[in-house]
Amino acid sequence: MKYGIIGYSGRMGQAIEELFAEAGHQLVYKKDEKTTKEIEKPELIIDFSLKEAFAETVAIVKAKEVPLIIGTTGLEAADFAKLKELAAEVAVIQSFNFSIGINILSELIQKVNNYLDQDWDIEISETHHRFKKDKPSGTAIMLSELLDQNPEMHSKRLGSEFGEHEIDFASTGELLTLKHRAYSREAFSKGVLISAQKIINMEPGFYKFSQILK
Ligand code: NAD
């Protein structure tokens, strides 16, 4: 397939380009903060950039009338409203975490949530590399929204950690811990590749990555 990346020079942009090249796909449109290069019209656009790029990304996707996969974090309610408006015209797949493990973890958290009463404390801890701008991570926010209680959140920004999320559930007599760690950015780019292979044949609509996996 012929695809485009917004945020192509970033850490995730590079990881996606590498995996897609191995799978034989061609990068024909690339944009970052300073440059735009278009060889051909892409069949889909992938955005892993920063929140500041969001309005322009929506405008570009609208103008090109191609599907969008968006993994950029820091998006807020108003941004989701715009994505849903865009999804009336093209297919949009969004997730704050495209790793398969985090999506399995999400299902486990929902299961645990069904057993909890007020006697349980819940805390979410996340660690990411020192360059990550948003805090807490989009994934930590996404996981917290699966729970009835509002958990305490803890963030660390250390070295080159790709992404670690731990959820502790404790009552006065016991502790249950669920933990996920990404070993590399391939954890996320693999999920983007799965999404790209599907989105080019999908009807307009707003889809979460978890729906694509099922
Ligand atoms: P990065 O800082 O390495 O790269 C950011 C990229 O965005 C750069 O290419 C930069 O030039 C570009 N950019 C910045 N402002 C722009 C603008 N106004 N217009 C166009 N491009 C612009 O960041 P990263 O580590 O590659 O992460 C990118 C995004 O992906 C972040 O929001 C991060 O939190 C998110 N992320 C999501 C997942 C997921 O699975 N959903 C996984 C990892 C990272």
PDB file of C-alpha atoms and ligand atoms in Angstrom:
ATOM      1  CA  MET A   1       0.000   0.000   0.000  1.00  0.00           C
ATOM      2  CA  LYS A   2       0.982   3.642  -0.432  1.00  0.00           C
ATOM      3  CA  TYR A   3       0.737   5.519   2.841  1.00  0.00           C
ATOM      4  CA  GLY A   4       1.577   8.822   4.503  1.00  0.00           C
ATOM      5  CA  ILE A   5       2.949   9.704   7.952  1.00  0.00           C
ATOM      6  CA  ILE A   6       2.464  12.925   9.883  1.00  0.00           C
ATOM      7  CA  GLY A   7       5.327  13.026  12.400  1.00  0.00           C
ATOM      8  CA  TYR A   8       7.584  10.929  10.110  1.00  0.00           C
ATOM      9  CA  SER A   9      10.860  12.185  11.604  1.00  0.00           C
ATOM     10  CA  GLY A  10       9.848  11.340  15.192  1.00  0.00           C
ATOM     11  CA  ARG A  11      10.640   8.193  17.164  1.00  0.00           C
ATOM     12  CA  MET A  12       7.312   6.529  16.319  1.00  0.00           C
ATOM     13  CA  GLY A  13       7.327   7.805  12.714  1.00  0.00           C
ATOM     14  CA  GLN A  14      10.717   6.142  12.166  1.00  0.00           C
ATOM     15  CA  ALA A  15       9.624   2.865  13.802  1.00  0.00           C
ATOM     16  CA  ILE A  16       6.484   2.752  11.622  1.00  0.00           C
ATOM     17  CA  GLU A  17       8.438   3.531   8.429  1.00  0.00           C
ATOM     18  CA  GLU A  18      10.915   0.714   9.217  1.00  0.00           C
ATOM     19  CA  LEU A  19       8.240  -1.943   9.848  1.00  0.00           C
ATOM     20  CA  PHE A  20       6.110  -0.869   6.855  1.00  0.00           C
ATOM     21  CA  ALA A  21       9.188  -0.985   4.566  1.00  0.00           C
ATOM     22  CA  GLU A  22       9.907  -4.575   5.722  1.00  0.00           C
ATOM     23  CA  ALA A  23       6.288  -5.437   4.823  1.00  0.00           C
ATOM     24  CA  GLY A  24       6.756  -3.897   1.332  1.00  0.00           C
ATOM     25  CA  HIS A  25       4.667  -0.737   1.778  1.00  0.00           C
ATOM     26  CA  GLN A  26       5.643   2.587   0.235  1.00  0.00           C
ATOM     27  CA  LEU A  27       5.860   5.902   2.085  1.00  0.00           C
ATOM     28  CA  VAL A  28       4.571   8.477  -0.444  1.00  0.00           C
ATOM     29  CA  TYR A  29       3.588  11.389   1.815  1.00  0.00           C
ATOM     30  CA  LYS A  30       5.515  12.611   4.824  1.00  0.00           C
ATOM     31  CA  LYS A  31       5.099  15.607   7.063  1.00  0.00           C
ATOM     32  CA  ASP A  32       6.649  16.849  10.258  1.00  0.00           C
ATOM     33  CA  GLU A  33       6.847  20.168  12.073  1.00  0.00           C
ATOM     34  CA  LYS A  34       9.069  21.740   9.408  1.00  0.00           C
ATOM     35  CA  THR A  35       8.682  19.841   6.137  1.00  0.00           C
ATOM     36  CA  THR A  36       6.083  18.255   3.852  1.00  0.00           C
ATOM     37  CA  LYS A  37       7.028  15.897   0.994  1.00  0.00           C
ATOM     38  CA  GLU A  38       4.410  14.376  -1.299  1.00  0.00           C
ATOM     39  CA  ILE A  39       5.446  11.917  -4.023  1.00  0.00           C
ATOM     40  CA  GLU A  40       1.919  10.594  -4.656  1.00  0.00           C
ATOM     41  CA  LYS A  41      -1.511  10.734  -3.035  1.00  0.00           C
ATOM     42  CA  PRO A  42      -1.447   8.220  -0.137  1.00  0.00           C
ATOM     43  CA  GLU A  43      -4.164   5.583   0.338  1.00  0.00           C
ATOM     44  CA  LEU A  44      -4.179   6.345   4.072  1.00  0.00           C
ATOM     45  CA  ILE A  45      -2.566   8.719   6.553  1.00  0.00           C
ATOM     46  CA  ILE A  46      -0.963   7.762   9.876  1.00  0.00           C
ATOM     47  CA  ASP A  47      -0.525  10.483  12.495  1.00  0.00           C
ATOM     48  CA  PHE A  48       1.979   9.987  15.319  1.00  0.00           C
ATOM     49  CA  SER A  49       2.940  13.583  15.994  1.00  0.00           C
ATOM     50  CA  LEU A  50       2.000  16.051  18.695  1.00  0.00           C
ATOM     51  CA  LYS A  51      -1.336  17.546  19.742  1.00  0.00           C
ATOM     52  CA  GLU A  52      -0.254  20.849  18.146  1.00  0.00           C
ATOM     53  CA  ALA A  53      -0.497  19.176  14.707  1.00  0.00           C
ATOM     54  CA  PHE A  54      -4.041  17.888  15.244  1.00  0.00           C
ATOM     55  CA  ALA A  55      -6.106  20.645  13.518  1.00  0.00           C
ATOM     56  CA  GLU A  56      -3.884  20.493  10.427  1.00  0.00           C
ATOM     57  CA  THR A  57      -4.022  16.682  10.354  1.00  0.00           C
ATOM     58  CA  VAL A  58      -7.844  16.802  10.277  1.00  0.00           C
ATOM     59  CA  ALA A  59      -7.739  19.384   7.460  1.00  0.00           C
ATOM     60  CA  ILE A  60      -5.247  17.288   5.422  1.00  0.00           C
ATOM     61  CA  VAL A  61      -7.270  14.067   5.809  1.00  0.00           C
ATOM     62  CA  LYS A  62     -10.495  15.902   4.863  1.00  0.00           C
ATOM     63  CA  ALA A  63      -8.882  17.399   1.764  1.00  0.00           C
ATOM     64  CA  LYS A  64      -7.362  14.081   0.634  1.00  0.00           C
ATOM     65  CA  GLU A  65     -10.469  12.010   1.566  1.00  0.00           C
ATOM     66  CA  VAL A  66      -8.343   9.086   2.830  1.00  0.00           C
ATOM     67  CA  PRO A  67      -8.635   7.018   6.040  1.00  0.00           C
ATOM     68  CA  LEU A  68      -6.727   8.063   9.165  1.00  0.00           C
ATOM     69  CA  ILE A  69      -4.906   6.071  11.855  1.00  0.00           C
ATOM     70  CA  ILE A  70      -4.083   8.330  14.794  1.00  0.00           C
ATOM     71  CA  GLY A  71      -1.913   7.427  17.793  1.00  0.00           C
ATOM     72  CA  THR A  72      -0.991  10.940  18.934  1.00  0.00           C
ATOM     73  CA  THR A  73      -1.630  11.398  22.645  1.00  0.00           C
ATOM     74  CA  GLY A  74      -2.784  14.457  24.578  1.00  0.00           C
ATOM     75  CA  LEU A  75      -6.042  14.687  22.597  1.00  0.00           C
ATOM     76  CA  GLU A  76      -8.992  16.073  24.560  1.00  0.00           C
ATOM     77  CA  ALA A  77     -12.793  15.829  24.363  1.00  0.00           C
ATOM     78  CA  ALA A  78     -13.052  18.604  21.739  1.00  0.00           C
ATOM     79  CA  ASP A  79     -10.479  16.780  19.563  1.00  0.00           C
ATOM     80  CA  PHE A  80     -12.467  13.534  19.796  1.00  0.00           C
ATOM     81  CA  ALA A  81     -15.599  15.443  18.717  1.00  0.00           C
ATOM     82  CA  LYS A  82     -13.664  16.596  15.602  1.00  0.00           C
ATOM     83  CA  LEU A  83     -12.407  13.053  14.929  1.00  0.00           C
ATOM     84  CA  LYS A  84     -15.982  11.725  15.105  1.00  0.00           C
ATOM     85  CA  GLU A  85     -17.130  14.462  12.687  1.00  0.00           C
ATOM     86  CA  LEU A  86     -14.301  13.452  10.314  1.00  0.00           C
ATOM     87  CA  ALA A  87     -15.348   9.806  10.690  1.00  0.00           C
ATOM     88  CA  ALA A  88     -18.633  10.602   8.916  1.00  0.00           C
ATOM     89  CA  GLU A  89     -16.510  10.984   5.755  1.00  0.00           C
ATOM     90  CA  VAL A  90     -13.600   8.519   6.176  1.00  0.00           C
ATOM     91  CA  ALA A  91     -12.604   5.577   8.412  1.00  0.00           C
ATOM     92  CA  VAL A  92     -10.672   6.684  11.512  1.00  0.00           C
ATOM     93  CA  ILE A  93      -8.838   4.278  13.871  1.00  0.00           C
ATOM     94  CA  GLN A  94      -7.682   5.866  17.132  1.00  0.00           C
ATOM     95  CA  SER A  95      -5.861   4.540  20.155  1.00  0.00           C
ATOM     96  CA  PHE A  96      -3.564   5.976  22.809  1.00  0.00           C
ATOM     97  CA  ASN A  97      -1.836   2.588  22.687  1.00  0.00           C
ATOM     98  CA  PHE A  98      -1.490   0.384  19.599  1.00  0.00           C
ATOM     99  CA  SER A  99       0.253  -2.491  21.415  1.00  0.00           C
ATOM    100  CA  ILE A 100      -1.577  -5.797  21.554  1.00  0.00           C
ATOM    101  CA  GLY A 101      -0.514  -6.377  25.184  1.00  0.00           C
ATOM    102  CA  ILE A 102      -2.101  -3.143  26.440  1.00  0.00           C
ATOM    103  CA  ASN A 103      -5.332  -4.052  24.699  1.00  0.00           C
ATOM    104  CA  ILE A 104      -5.317  -7.445  26.452  1.00  0.00           C
ATOM    105  CA  LEU A 105      -4.533  -5.613  29.713  1.00  0.00           C
ATOM    106  CA  SER A 106      -7.581  -3.363  29.113  1.00  0.00           C
ATOM    107  CA  GLU A 107      -9.821  -6.432  28.967  1.00  0.00           C
ATOM    108  CA  LEU A 108      -8.286  -7.821  32.177  1.00  0.00           C
ATOM    109  CA  ILE A 109      -8.834  -4.501  33.982  1.00  0.00           C
ATOM    110  CA  GLN A 110     -12.501  -4.490  33.007  1.00  0.00           C
ATOM    111  CA  LYS A 111     -12.811  -8.021  34.372  1.00  0.00           C
ATOM    112  CA  VAL A 112     -11.112  -7.086  37.695  1.00  0.00           C
ATOM    113  CA  ASN A 113     -13.289  -3.946  37.951  1.00  0.00           C
ATOM    114  CA  ASN A 114     -16.402  -6.143  38.174  1.00  0.00           C
ATOM    115  CA  TYR A 115     -15.138  -7.650  41.478  1.00  0.00           C
ATOM    116  CA  LEU A 116     -14.147  -4.435  43.272  1.00  0.00           C
ATOM    117  CA  ASP A 117     -15.974  -2.546  45.997  1.00  0.00           C
ATOM    118  CA  GLN A 118     -14.921   0.538  48.009  1.00  0.00           C
ATOM    119  CA  ASP A 119     -12.555  -1.621  50.146  1.00  0.00           C
ATOM    120  CA  TRP A 120     -10.082  -1.683  47.231  1.00  0.00           C
ATOM    121  CA  ASP A 121      -7.410   0.965  46.557  1.00  0.00           C
ATOM    122  CA  ILE A 122      -6.343   1.336  42.932  1.00  0.00           C
ATOM    123  CA  GLU A 123      -3.150   3.062  41.761  1.00  0.00           C
ATOM    124  CA  ILE A 124      -1.759   3.339  38.225  1.00  0.00           C
ATOM    125  CA  SER A 125       1.982   3.925  37.704  1.00  0.00           C
ATOM    126  CA  GLU A 126       3.583   4.643  34.344  1.00  0.00           C
ATOM    127  CA  THR A 127       7.204   5.140  33.274  1.00  0.00           C
ATOM    128  CA  HIS A 128       8.320   6.547  29.902  1.00  0.00           C
ATOM    129  CA  HIS A 129      11.490   7.959  28.325  1.00  0.00           C
ATOM    130  CA  ARG A 130      12.646  11.446  29.316  1.00  0.00           C
ATOM    131  CA  PHE A 131      11.444  13.034  26.019  1.00  0.00           C
ATOM    132  CA  LYS A 132       7.754  12.164  26.473  1.00  0.00           C
ATOM    133  CA  LYS A 133       5.876  15.442  26.801  1.00  0.00           C
ATOM    134  CA  ASP A 134       2.431  14.466  28.180  1.00  0.00           C
ATOM    135  CA  LYS A 135       1.922  13.313  31.760  1.00  0.00           C
ATOM    136  CA  PRO A 136       0.179  11.093  32.778  1.00  0.00           C
ATOM    137  CA  SER A 137       0.475   9.053  29.588  1.00  0.00           C
ATOM    138  CA  GLY A 138      -2.501   8.718  27.241  1.00  0.00           C
ATOM    139  CA  THR A 139      -2.472   4.991  28.023  1.00  0.00           C
ATOM    140  CA  ALA A 140      -2.697   5.590  31.791  1.00  0.00           C
ATOM    141  CA  ILE A 141      -5.701   7.877  31.192  1.00  0.00           C
ATOM    142  CA  MET A 142      -7.279   5.294  28.875  1.00  0.00           C
ATOM    143  CA  LEU A 143      -6.800   2.534  31.515  1.00  0.00           C
ATOM    144  CA  SER A 144      -8.172   4.722  34.330  1.00  0.00           C
ATOM    145  CA  GLU A 145     -11.361   5.325  32.324  1.00  0.00           C
ATOM    146  CA  LEU A 146     -12.081   1.576  32.420  1.00  0.00           C
ATOM    147  CA  LEU A 147     -12.497   1.688  36.202  1.00  0.00           C
ATOM    148  CA  ASP A 148     -15.486   2.794  38.297  1.00  0.00           C
ATOM    149  CA  GLN A 149     -13.134   4.360  40.865  1.00  0.00           C
ATOM    150  CA  ASN A 150     -10.820   7.298  40.122  1.00  0.00           C
ATOM    151  CA  PRO A 151      -7.360   5.758  40.660  1.00  0.00           C
ATOM    152  CA  GLU A 152      -4.283   7.640  41.887  1.00  0.00           C
ATOM    153  CA  MET A 153      -1.820   8.162  38.999  1.00  0.00           C
ATOM    154  CA  HIS A 154       1.996   8.231  39.203  1.00  0.00           C
ATOM    155  CA  SER A 155       4.334   9.180  36.337  1.00  0.00           C
ATOM    156  CA  LYS A 156       8.095   8.802  35.935  1.00  0.00           C
ATOM    157  CA  ARG A 157      10.139  10.156  33.000  1.00  0.00           C
ATOM    158  CA  LEU A 158      13.386   8.171  32.923  1.00  0.00           C
ATOM    159  CA  GLY A 159      16.102   7.469  30.336  1.00  0.00           C
ATOM    160  CA  SER A 160      14.880   5.587  27.281  1.00  0.00           C
ATOM    161  CA  GLU A 161      12.025   3.491  28.710  1.00  0.00           C
ATOM    162  CA  PHE A 162       9.582   2.642  25.868  1.00  0.00           C
ATOM    163  CA  GLY A 163       6.563   2.420  28.153  1.00  0.00           C
ATOM    164  CA  GLU A 164       5.655   0.597  31.339  1.00  0.00           C
ATOM    165  CA  HIS A 165       2.192   0.565  32.958  1.00  0.00           C
ATOM    166  CA  GLU A 166       1.368  -1.068  36.272  1.00  0.00           C
ATOM    167  CA  ILE A 167      -2.026  -1.220  37.981  1.00  0.00           C
ATOM    168  CA  ASP A 168      -2.138  -2.168  41.665  1.00  0.00           C
ATOM    169  CA  PHE A 169      -5.390  -3.267  43.273  1.00  0.00           C
ATOM    170  CA  ALA A 170      -5.179  -3.695  47.056  1.00  0.00           C
ATOM    171  CA  SER A 171      -7.624  -4.392  49.852  1.00  0.00           C
ATOM    172  CA  THR A 172      -6.651  -4.663  53.541  1.00  0.00           C
ATOM    173  CA  GLY A 173      -5.744  -8.335  53.027  1.00  0.00           C
ATOM    174  CA  GLU A 174      -4.284  -8.662  49.514  1.00  0.00           C
ATOM    175  CA  LEU A 175      -2.575  -7.081  46.504  1.00  0.00           C
ATOM    176  CA  LEU A 176      -3.188  -7.811  42.819  1.00  0.00           C
ATOM    177  CA  THR A 177      -0.811  -6.278  40.238  1.00  0.00           C
ATOM    178  CA  LEU A 178      -1.220  -6.171  36.463  1.00  0.00           C
ATOM    179  CA  LYS A 179       1.776  -4.935  34.479  1.00  0.00           C
ATOM    180  CA  HIS A 180       2.730  -4.339  30.845  1.00  0.00           C
ATOM    181  CA  ARG A 181       6.083  -3.281  29.452  1.00  0.00           C
ATOM    182  CA  ALA A 182       6.932  -2.455  25.829  1.00  0.00           C
ATOM    183  CA  TYR A 183      10.416  -3.768  24.900  1.00  0.00           C
ATOM    184  CA  SER A 184      10.578  -1.590  21.777  1.00  0.00           C
ATOM    185  CA  ARG A 185       8.467   0.721  19.602  1.00  0.00           C
ATOM    186  CA  GLU A 186       7.695  -2.327  17.457  1.00  0.00           C
ATOM    187  CA  ALA A 187       5.076  -3.101  20.131  1.00  0.00           C
ATOM    188  CA  PHE A 188       3.124  -0.107  18.771  1.00  0.00           C
ATOM    189  CA  SER A 189       4.106  -0.133  15.078  1.00  0.00           C
ATOM    190  CA  LYS A 190       2.881  -3.757  14.708  1.00  0.00           C
ATOM    191  CA  GLY A 191      -0.598  -2.623  15.812  1.00  0.00           C
ATOM    192  CA  VAL A 192      -0.430   0.270  13.331  1.00  0.00           C
ATOM    193  CA  LEU A 193       0.423  -2.193  10.536  1.00  0.00           C
ATOM    194  CA  ILE A 194      -2.538  -4.450  11.459  1.00  0.00           C
ATOM    195  CA  SER A 195      -4.775  -1.355  11.420  1.00  0.00           C
ATOM    196  CA  ALA A 196      -3.414  -0.108   8.071  1.00  0.00           C
ATOM    197  CA  GLN A 197      -4.027  -3.458   6.379  1.00  0.00           C
ATOM    198  CA  LYS A 198      -7.682  -3.301   7.499  1.00  0.00           C
ATOM    199  CA  ILE A 199      -8.520   0.400   7.219  1.00  0.00           C
ATOM    200  CA  ILE A 200      -8.107   0.665   3.448  1.00  0.00           C
ATOM    201  CA  ASN A 201     -11.204  -1.553   3.018  1.00  0.00           C
ATOM    202  CA  MET A 202     -13.250  -0.097   5.887  1.00  0.00           C
ATOM    203  CA  GLU A 203     -16.393   2.033   5.669  1.00  0.00           C
ATOM    204  CA  PRO A 204     -16.300   5.553   7.149  1.00  0.00           C
ATOM    205  CA  GLY A 205     -16.702   5.457  10.929  1.00  0.00           C
ATOM    206  CA  PHE A 206     -14.819   5.931  14.196  1.00  0.00           C
ATOM    207  CA  TYR A 207     -13.066   2.786  15.406  1.00  0.00           C
ATOM    208  CA  LYS A 208     -10.915   2.051  18.448  1.00  0.00           C
ATOM    209  CA  PHE A 209      -7.885  -0.230  17.890  1.00  0.00           C
ATOM    210  CA  SER A 210      -9.458  -2.717  20.351  1.00  0.00           C
ATOM    211  CA  GLN A 211     -12.365  -3.177  17.865  1.00  0.00           C
ATOM    212  CA  ILE A 212      -9.914  -3.858  15.030  1.00  0.00           C
ATOM    213  CA  LEU A 213      -8.169  -6.596  17.031  1.00  0.00           C
ATOM    214  CA  LYS A 214     -11.385  -8.555  17.636  1.00  0.00           C
TER     215      LYS A 214
HETATM  216  P1  NAD B   1       8.650  12.634  18.748  1.00  0.00           P
HETATM  217  O1  NAD B   1       8.767  13.905  19.548  1.00  0.00           O
HETATM  218  O2  NAD B   1       9.837  11.771  18.565  1.00  0.00           O
HETATM  219  O3  NAD B   1       8.093  13.005  17.277  1.00  0.00           O
HETATM  220  C1  NAD B   1       7.084  13.939  17.064  1.00  0.00           C
HETATM  221  C2  NAD B   1       6.928  14.166  15.557  1.00  0.00           C
HETATM  222  O4  NAD B   1       5.837  15.074  15.354  1.00  0.00           O
HETATM  223  C3  NAD B   1       8.156  14.815  14.893  1.00  0.00           C
HETATM  224  O5  NAD B   1       8.327  14.283  13.590  1.00  0.00           O
HETATM  225  C4  NAD B   1       7.764  16.288  14.797  1.00  0.00           C
HETATM  226  O6  NAD B   1       8.415  16.999  13.751  1.00  0.00           O
HETATM  227  C5  NAD B   1       6.272  16.125  14.496  1.00  0.00           C
HETATM  228  N1  NAD B   1       5.523  17.354  14.778  1.00  0.00           N
HETATM  229  C6  NAD B   1       5.578  18.123  15.895  1.00  0.00           C
HETATM  230  N2  NAD B   1       4.760  19.192  15.751  1.00  0.00           N
HETATM  231  C7  NAD B   1       4.183  19.072  14.533  1.00  0.00           C
HETATM  232  C8  NAD B   1       3.254  19.862  13.806  1.00  0.00           C
HETATM  233  N3  NAD B   1       2.738  20.995  14.325  1.00  0.00           N
HETATM  234  N4  NAD B   1       2.867  19.432  12.566  1.00  0.00           N
HETATM  235  C9  NAD B   1       3.363  18.269  12.056  1.00  0.00           C
HETATM  236  N5  NAD B   1       4.258  17.490  12.696  1.00  0.00           N
HETATM  237  C10 NAD B   1       4.652  17.900  13.912  1.00  0.00           C
HETATM  238  O7  NAD B   1       7.451  11.819  19.411  1.00  0.00           O
HETATM  239  P2  NAD B   1       7.201  10.223  19.360  1.00  0.00           P
HETATM  240  O8  NAD B   1       7.882   9.587  20.496  1.00  0.00           O
HETATM  241  O9  NAD B   1       7.441   9.741  17.966  1.00  0.00           O
HETATM  242  O10 NAD B   1       5.631  10.189  19.660  1.00  0.00           O
HETATM  243  C11 NAD B   1       4.705  10.799  18.762  1.00  0.00           C
HETATM  244  C12 NAD B   1       3.310  10.751  19.369  1.00  0.00           C
HETATM  245  O11 NAD B   1       2.880   9.388  19.449  1.00  0.00           O
HETATM  246  C13 NAD B   1       3.222  11.302  20.794  1.00  0.00           C
HETATM  247  O12 NAD B   1       1.979  11.954  20.942  1.00  0.00           O
HETATM  248  C14 NAD B   1       3.294  10.049  21.649  1.00  0.00           C
HETATM  249  O13 NAD B   1       2.740  10.225  22.931  1.00  0.00           O
HETATM  250  C15 NAD B   1       2.474   9.117  20.788  1.00  0.00           C
HETATM  251  N6  NAD B   1       2.660   7.680  20.993  1.00  0.00           N
HETATM  252  C16 NAD B   1       1.550   6.921  20.824  1.00  0.00           C
HETATM  253  C17 NAD B   1       1.631   5.539  20.916  1.00  0.00           C
HETATM  254  C18 NAD B   1       0.393   4.732  20.654  1.00  0.00           C
HETATM  255  O14 NAD B   1       0.474   3.488  20.617  1.00  0.00           O
HETATM  256  N7  NAD B   1      -0.769   5.372  20.434  1.00  0.00           N
HETATM  257  C19 NAD B   1       2.865   4.932  21.183  1.00  0.00           C
HETATM  258  C20 NAD B   1       3.999   5.730  21.345  1.00  0.00           C
HETATM  259  C21 NAD B   1       3.885   7.111  21.233  1.00  0.00           C
END
